[in-house]
PDB file of N, CA and C in Angstrom:
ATOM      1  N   UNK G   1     248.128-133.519 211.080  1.00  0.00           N
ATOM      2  CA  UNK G   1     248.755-132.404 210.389  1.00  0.00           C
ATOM      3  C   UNK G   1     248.344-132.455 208.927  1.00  0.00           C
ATOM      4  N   UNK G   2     248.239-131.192 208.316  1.00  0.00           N
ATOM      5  CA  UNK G   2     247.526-131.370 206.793  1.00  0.00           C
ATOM      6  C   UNK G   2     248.597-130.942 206.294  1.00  0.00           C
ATOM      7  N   UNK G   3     249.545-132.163 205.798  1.00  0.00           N
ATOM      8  CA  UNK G   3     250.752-132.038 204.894  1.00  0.00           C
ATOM      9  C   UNK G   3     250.262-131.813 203.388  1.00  0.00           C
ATOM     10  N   UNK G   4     249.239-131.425 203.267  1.00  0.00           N
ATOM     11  CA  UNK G   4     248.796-131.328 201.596  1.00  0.00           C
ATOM     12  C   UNK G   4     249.380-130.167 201.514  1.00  0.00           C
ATOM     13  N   UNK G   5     249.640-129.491 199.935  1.00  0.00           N
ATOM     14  CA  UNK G   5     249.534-128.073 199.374  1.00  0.00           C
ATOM     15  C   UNK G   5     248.952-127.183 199.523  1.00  0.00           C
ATOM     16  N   UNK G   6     247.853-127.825 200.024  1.00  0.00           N
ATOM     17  CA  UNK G   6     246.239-126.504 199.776  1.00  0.00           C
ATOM     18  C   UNK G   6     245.282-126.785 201.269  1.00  0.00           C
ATOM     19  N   UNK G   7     244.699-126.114 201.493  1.00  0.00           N
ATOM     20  CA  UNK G   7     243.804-125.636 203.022  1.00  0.00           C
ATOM     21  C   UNK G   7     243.232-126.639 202.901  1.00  0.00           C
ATOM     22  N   UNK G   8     241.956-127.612 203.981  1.00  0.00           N
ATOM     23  CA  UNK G   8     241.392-128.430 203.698  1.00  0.00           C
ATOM     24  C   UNK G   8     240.104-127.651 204.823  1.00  0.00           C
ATOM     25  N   UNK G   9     238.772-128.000 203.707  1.00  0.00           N
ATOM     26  CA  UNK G   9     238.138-127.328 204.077  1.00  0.00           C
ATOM     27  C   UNK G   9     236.870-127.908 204.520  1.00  0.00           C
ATOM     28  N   UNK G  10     236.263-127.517 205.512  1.00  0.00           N
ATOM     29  CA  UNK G  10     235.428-128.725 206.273  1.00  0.00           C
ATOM     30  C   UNK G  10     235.847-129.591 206.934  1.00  0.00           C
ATOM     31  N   UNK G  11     237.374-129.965 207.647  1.00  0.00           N
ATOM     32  CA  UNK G  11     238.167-130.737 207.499  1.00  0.00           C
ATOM     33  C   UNK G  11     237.407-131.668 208.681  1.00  0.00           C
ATOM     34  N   UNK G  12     237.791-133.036 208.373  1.00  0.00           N
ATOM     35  CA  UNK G  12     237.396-134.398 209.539  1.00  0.00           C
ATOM     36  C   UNK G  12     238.535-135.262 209.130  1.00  0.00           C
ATOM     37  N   UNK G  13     238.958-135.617 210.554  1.00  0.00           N
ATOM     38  CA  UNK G  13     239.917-136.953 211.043  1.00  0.00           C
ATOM     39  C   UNK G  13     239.264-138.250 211.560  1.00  0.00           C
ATOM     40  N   UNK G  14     239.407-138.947 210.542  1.00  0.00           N
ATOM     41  CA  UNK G  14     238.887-140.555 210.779  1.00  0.00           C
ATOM     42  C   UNK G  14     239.803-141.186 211.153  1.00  0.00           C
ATOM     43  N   UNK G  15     239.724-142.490 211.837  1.00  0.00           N
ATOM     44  CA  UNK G  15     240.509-143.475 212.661  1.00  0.00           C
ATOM     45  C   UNK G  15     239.962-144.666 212.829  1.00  0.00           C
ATOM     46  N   UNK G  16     240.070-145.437 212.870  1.00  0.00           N
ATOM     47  CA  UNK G  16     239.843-147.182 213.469  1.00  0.00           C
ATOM     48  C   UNK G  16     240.879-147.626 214.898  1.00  0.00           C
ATOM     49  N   UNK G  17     239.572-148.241 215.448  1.00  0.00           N
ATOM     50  CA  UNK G  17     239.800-148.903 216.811  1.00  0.00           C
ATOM     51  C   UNK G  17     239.998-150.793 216.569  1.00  0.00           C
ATOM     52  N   UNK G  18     240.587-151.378 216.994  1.00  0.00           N
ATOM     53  CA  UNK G  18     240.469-152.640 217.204  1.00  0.00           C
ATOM     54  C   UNK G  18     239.110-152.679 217.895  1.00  0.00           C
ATOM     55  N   UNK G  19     238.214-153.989 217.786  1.00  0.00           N
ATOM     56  CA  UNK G  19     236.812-154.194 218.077  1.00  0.00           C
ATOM     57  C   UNK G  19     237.232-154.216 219.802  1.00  0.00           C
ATOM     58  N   UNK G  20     235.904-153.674 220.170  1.00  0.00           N
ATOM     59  CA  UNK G  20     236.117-153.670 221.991  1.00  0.00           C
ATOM     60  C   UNK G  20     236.401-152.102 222.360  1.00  0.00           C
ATOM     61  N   UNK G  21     237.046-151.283 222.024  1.00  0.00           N
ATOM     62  CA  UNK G  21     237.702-150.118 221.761  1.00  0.00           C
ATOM     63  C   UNK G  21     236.222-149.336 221.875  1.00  0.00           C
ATOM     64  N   UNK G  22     235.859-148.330 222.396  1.00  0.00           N
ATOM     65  CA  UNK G  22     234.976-147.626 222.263  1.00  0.00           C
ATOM     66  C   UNK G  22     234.923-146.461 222.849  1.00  0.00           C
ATOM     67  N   UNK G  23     234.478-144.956 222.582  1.00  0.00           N
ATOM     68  CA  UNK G  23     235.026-144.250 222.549  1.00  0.00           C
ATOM     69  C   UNK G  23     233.924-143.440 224.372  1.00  0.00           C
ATOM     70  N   UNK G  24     234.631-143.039 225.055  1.00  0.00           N
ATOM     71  CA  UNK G  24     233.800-142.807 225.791  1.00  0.00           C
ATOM     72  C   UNK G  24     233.601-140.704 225.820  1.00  0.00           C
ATOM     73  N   UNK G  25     234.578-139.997 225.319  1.00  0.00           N
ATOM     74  CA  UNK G  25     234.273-139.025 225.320  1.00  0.00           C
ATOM     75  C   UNK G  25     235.443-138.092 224.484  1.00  0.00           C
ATOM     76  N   UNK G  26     234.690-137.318 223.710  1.00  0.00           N
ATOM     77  CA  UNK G  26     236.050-136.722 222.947  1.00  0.00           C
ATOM     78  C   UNK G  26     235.664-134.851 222.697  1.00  0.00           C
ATOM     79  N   UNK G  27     236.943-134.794 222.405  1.00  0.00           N
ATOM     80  CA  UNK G  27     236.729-133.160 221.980  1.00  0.00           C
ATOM     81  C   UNK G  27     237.917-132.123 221.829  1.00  0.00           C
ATOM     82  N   UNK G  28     237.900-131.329 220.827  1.00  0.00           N
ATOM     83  CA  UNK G  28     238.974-130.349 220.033  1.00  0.00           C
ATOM     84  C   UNK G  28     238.597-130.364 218.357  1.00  0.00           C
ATOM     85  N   UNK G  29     236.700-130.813 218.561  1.00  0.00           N
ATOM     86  CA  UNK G  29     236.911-130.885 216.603  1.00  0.00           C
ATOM     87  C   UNK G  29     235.353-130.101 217.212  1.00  0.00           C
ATOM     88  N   UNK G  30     234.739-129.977 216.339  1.00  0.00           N
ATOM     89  CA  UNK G  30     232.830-129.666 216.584  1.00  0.00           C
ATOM     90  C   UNK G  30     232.359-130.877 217.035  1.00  0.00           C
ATOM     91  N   UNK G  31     232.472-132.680 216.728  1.00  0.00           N
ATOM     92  CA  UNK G  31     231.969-133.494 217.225  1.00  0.00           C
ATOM     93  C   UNK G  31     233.040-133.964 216.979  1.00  0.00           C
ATOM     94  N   UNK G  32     233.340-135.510 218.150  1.00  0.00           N
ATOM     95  CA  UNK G  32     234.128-136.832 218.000  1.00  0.00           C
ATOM     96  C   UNK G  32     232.955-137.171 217.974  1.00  0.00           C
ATOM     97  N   UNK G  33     233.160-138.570 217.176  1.00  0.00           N
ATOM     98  CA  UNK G  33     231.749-139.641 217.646  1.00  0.00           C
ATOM     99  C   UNK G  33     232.518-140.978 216.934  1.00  0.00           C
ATOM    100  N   UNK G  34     231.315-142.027 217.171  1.00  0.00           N
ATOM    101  CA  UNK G  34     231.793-143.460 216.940  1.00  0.00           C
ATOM    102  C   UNK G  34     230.954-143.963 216.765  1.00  0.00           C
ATOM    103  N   UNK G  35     231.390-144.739 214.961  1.00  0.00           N
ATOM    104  CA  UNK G  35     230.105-146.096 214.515  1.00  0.00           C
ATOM    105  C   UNK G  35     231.228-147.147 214.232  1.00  0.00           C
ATOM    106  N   UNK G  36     230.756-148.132 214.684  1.00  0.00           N
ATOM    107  CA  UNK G  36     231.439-149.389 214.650  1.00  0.00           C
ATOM    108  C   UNK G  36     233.072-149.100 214.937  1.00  0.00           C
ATOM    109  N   UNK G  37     233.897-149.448 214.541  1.00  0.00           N
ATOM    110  CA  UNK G  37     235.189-149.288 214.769  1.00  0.00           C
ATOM    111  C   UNK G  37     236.194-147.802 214.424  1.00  0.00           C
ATOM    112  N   UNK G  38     234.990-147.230 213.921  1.00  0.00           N
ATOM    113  CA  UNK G  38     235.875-145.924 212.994  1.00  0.00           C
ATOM    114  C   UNK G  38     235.288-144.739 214.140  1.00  0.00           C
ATOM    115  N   UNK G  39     236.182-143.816 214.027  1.00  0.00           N
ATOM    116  CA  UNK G  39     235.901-142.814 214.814  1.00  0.00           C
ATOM    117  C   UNK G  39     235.852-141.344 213.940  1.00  0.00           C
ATOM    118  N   UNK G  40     235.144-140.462 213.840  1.00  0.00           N
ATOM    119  CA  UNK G  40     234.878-139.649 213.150  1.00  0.00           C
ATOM    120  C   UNK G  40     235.103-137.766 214.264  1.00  0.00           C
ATOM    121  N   UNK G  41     236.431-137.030 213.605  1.00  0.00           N
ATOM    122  CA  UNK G  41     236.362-136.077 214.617  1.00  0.00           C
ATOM    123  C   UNK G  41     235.889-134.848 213.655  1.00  0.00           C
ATOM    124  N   UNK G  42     235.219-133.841 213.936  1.00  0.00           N
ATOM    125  CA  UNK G  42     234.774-133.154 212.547  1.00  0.00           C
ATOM    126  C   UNK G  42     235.119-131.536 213.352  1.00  0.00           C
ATOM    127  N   UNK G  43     235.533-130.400 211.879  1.00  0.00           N
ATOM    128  CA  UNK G  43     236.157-129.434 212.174  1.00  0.00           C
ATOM    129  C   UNK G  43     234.969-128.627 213.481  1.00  0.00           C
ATOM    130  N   UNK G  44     235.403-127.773 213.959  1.00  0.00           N
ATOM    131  CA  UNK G  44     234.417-126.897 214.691  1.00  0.00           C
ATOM    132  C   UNK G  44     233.982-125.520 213.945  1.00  0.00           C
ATOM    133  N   UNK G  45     232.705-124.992 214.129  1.00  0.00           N
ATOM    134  CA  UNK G  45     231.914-124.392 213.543  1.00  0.00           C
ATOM    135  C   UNK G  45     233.147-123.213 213.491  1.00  0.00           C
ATOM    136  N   UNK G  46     233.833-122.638 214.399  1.00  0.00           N
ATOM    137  CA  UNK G  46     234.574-121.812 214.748  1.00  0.00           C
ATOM    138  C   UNK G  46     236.072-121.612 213.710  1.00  0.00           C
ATOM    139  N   UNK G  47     236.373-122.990 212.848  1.00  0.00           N
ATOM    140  CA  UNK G  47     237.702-123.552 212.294  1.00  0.00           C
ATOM    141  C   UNK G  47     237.461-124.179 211.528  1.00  0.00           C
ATOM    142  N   UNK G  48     236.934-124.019 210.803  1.00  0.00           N
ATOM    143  CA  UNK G  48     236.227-125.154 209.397  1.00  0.00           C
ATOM    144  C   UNK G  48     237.337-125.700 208.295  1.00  0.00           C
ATOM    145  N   UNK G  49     238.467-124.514 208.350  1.00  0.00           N
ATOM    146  CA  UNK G  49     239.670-124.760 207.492  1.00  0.00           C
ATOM    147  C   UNK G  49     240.603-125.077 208.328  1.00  0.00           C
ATOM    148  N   UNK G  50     241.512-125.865 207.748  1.00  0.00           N
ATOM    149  CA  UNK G  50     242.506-126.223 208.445  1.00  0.00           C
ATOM    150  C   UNK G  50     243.819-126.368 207.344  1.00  0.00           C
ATOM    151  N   UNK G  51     244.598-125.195 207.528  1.00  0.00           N
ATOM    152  CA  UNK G  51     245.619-124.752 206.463  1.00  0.00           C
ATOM    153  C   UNK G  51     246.607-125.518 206.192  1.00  0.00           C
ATOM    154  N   UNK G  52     247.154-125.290 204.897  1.00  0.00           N
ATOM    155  CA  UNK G  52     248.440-126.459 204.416  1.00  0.00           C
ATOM    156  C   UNK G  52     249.451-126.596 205.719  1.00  0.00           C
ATOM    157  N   UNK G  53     250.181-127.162 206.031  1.00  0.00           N
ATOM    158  CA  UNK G  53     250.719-127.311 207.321  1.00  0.00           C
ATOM    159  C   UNK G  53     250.212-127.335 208.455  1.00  0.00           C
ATOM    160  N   UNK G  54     249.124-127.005 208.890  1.00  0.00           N
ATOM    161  CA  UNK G  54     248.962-126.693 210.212  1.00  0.00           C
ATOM    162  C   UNK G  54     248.273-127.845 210.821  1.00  0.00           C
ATOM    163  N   UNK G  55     247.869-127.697 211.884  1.00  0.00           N
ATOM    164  CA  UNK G  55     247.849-129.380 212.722  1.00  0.00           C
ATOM    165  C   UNK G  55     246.264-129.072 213.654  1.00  0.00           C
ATOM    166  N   UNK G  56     245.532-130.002 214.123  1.00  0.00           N
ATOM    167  CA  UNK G  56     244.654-130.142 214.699  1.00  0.00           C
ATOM    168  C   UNK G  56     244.617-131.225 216.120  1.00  0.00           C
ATOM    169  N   UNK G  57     244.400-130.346 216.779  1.00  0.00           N
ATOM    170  CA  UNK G  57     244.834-131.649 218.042  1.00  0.00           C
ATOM    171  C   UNK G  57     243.073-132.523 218.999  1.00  0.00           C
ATOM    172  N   UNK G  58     242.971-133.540 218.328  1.00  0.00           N
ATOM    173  CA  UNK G  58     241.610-133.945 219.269  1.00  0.00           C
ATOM    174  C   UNK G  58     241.981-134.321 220.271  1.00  0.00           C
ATOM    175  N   UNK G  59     241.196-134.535 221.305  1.00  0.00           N
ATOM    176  CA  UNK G  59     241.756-135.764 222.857  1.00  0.00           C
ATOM    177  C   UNK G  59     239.985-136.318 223.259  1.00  0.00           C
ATOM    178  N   UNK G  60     240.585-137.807 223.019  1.00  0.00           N
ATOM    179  CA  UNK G  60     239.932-138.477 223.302  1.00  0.00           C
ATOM    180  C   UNK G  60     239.495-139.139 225.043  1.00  0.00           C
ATOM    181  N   UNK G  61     238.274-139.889 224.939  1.00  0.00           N
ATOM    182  CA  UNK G  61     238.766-140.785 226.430  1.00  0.00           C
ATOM    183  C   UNK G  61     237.687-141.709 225.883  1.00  0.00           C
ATOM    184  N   UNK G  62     238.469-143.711 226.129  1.00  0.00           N
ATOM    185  CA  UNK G  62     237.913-144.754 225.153  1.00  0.00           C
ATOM    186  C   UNK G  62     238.522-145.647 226.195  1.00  0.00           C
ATOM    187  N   UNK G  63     237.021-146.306 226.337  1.00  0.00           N
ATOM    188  CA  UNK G  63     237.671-148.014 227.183  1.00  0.00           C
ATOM    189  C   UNK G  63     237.943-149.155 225.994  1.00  0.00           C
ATOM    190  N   UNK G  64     238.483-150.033 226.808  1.00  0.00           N
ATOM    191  CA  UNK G  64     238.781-150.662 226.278  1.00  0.00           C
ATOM    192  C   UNK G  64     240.235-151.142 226.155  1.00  0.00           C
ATOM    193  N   UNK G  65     240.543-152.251 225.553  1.00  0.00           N
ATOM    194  CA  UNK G  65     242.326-152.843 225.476  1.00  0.00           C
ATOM    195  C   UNK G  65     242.860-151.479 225.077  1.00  0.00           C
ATOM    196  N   UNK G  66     244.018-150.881 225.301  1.00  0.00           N
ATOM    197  CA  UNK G  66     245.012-150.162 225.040  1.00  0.00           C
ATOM    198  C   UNK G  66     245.775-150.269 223.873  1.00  0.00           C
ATOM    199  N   UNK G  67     245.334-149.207 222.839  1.00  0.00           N
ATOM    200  CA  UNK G  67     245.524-149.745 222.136  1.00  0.00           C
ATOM    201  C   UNK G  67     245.953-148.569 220.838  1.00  0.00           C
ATOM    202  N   UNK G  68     246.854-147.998 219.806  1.00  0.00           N
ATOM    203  CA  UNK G  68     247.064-147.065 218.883  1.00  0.00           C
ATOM    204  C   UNK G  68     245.788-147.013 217.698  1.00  0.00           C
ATOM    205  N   UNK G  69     245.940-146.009 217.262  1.00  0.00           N
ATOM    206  CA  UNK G  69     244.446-145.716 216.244  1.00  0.00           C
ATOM    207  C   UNK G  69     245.050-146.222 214.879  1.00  0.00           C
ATOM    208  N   UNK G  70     244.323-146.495 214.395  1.00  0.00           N
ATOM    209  CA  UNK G  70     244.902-146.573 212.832  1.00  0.00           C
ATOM    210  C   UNK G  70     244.194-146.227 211.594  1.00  0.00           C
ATOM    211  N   UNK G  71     244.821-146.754 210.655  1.00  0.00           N
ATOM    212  CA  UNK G  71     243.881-145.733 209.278  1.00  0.00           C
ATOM    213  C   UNK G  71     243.677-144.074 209.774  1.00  0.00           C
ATOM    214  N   UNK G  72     244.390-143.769 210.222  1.00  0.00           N
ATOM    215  CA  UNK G  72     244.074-142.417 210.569  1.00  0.00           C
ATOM    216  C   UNK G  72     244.360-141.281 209.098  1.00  0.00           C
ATOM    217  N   UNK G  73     243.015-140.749 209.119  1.00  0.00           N
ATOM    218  CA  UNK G  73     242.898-139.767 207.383  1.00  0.00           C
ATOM    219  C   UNK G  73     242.642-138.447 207.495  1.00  0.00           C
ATOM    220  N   UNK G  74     242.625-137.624 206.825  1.00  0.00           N
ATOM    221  CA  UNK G  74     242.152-136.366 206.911  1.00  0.00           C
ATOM    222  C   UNK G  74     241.374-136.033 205.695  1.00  0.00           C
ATOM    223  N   UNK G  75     240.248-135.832 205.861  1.00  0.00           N
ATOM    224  CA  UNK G  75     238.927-135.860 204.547  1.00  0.00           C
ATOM    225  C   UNK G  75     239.614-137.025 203.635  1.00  0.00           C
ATOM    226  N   UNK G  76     239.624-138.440 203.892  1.00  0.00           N
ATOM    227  CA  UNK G  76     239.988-139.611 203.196  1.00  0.00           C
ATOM    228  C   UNK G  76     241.165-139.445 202.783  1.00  0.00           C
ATOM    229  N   UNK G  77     242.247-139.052 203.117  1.00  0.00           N
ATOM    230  CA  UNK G  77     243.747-138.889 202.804  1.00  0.00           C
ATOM    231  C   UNK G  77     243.929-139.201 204.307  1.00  0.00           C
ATOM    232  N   UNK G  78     245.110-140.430 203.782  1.00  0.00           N
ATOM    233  CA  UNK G  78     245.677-141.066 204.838  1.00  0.00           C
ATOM    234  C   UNK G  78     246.745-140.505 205.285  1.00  0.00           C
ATOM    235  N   UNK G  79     246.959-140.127 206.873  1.00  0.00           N
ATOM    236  CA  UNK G  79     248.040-139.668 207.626  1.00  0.00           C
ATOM    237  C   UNK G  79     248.734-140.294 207.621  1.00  0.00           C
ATOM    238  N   UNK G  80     250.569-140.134 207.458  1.00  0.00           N
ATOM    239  CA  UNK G  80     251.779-140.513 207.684  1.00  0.00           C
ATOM    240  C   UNK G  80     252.108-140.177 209.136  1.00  0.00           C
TER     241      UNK G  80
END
């Protein structure tokens, strides 16, 4: 959710996996993808803004231990 004041534009949701964690298929942004532990979901060509309040939903599918995401940010602003 983009609890900021103002639209965020270009918007991408980053995340970290515990090592082992790897991402096997994702989608609800233009790309999910995965380098090393961080996961990168980026807006779609279609939704590039993503307005003060409003929310973005990715869904992933990742083997590995079971496990919650963390550091999760929105253009380097960390989600609560």
């Amino acid at each position: 959710r983009n609890s900021g004041t103002s639209a965020a534009a270009n918007w991408r949701i980053t995340w970290t996996w515990p090592s082992g964690v790897t991402l096997s298929n994702g989608w609800g942004g233009g790309s999910v993808t995965q380098s090393a532990q961080t996961v990168t979901a980026t807006a779609p060509s279609h939704a590039t803004t993503l307005a003060a309040g409003a929310s973005a939903s990715i869904g992933f599918v990742a083997n590995g231990p079971a496990s919650t995401p963390a550091a999760v940010a929105l253009n380097g602003t960390a989600c609560t």
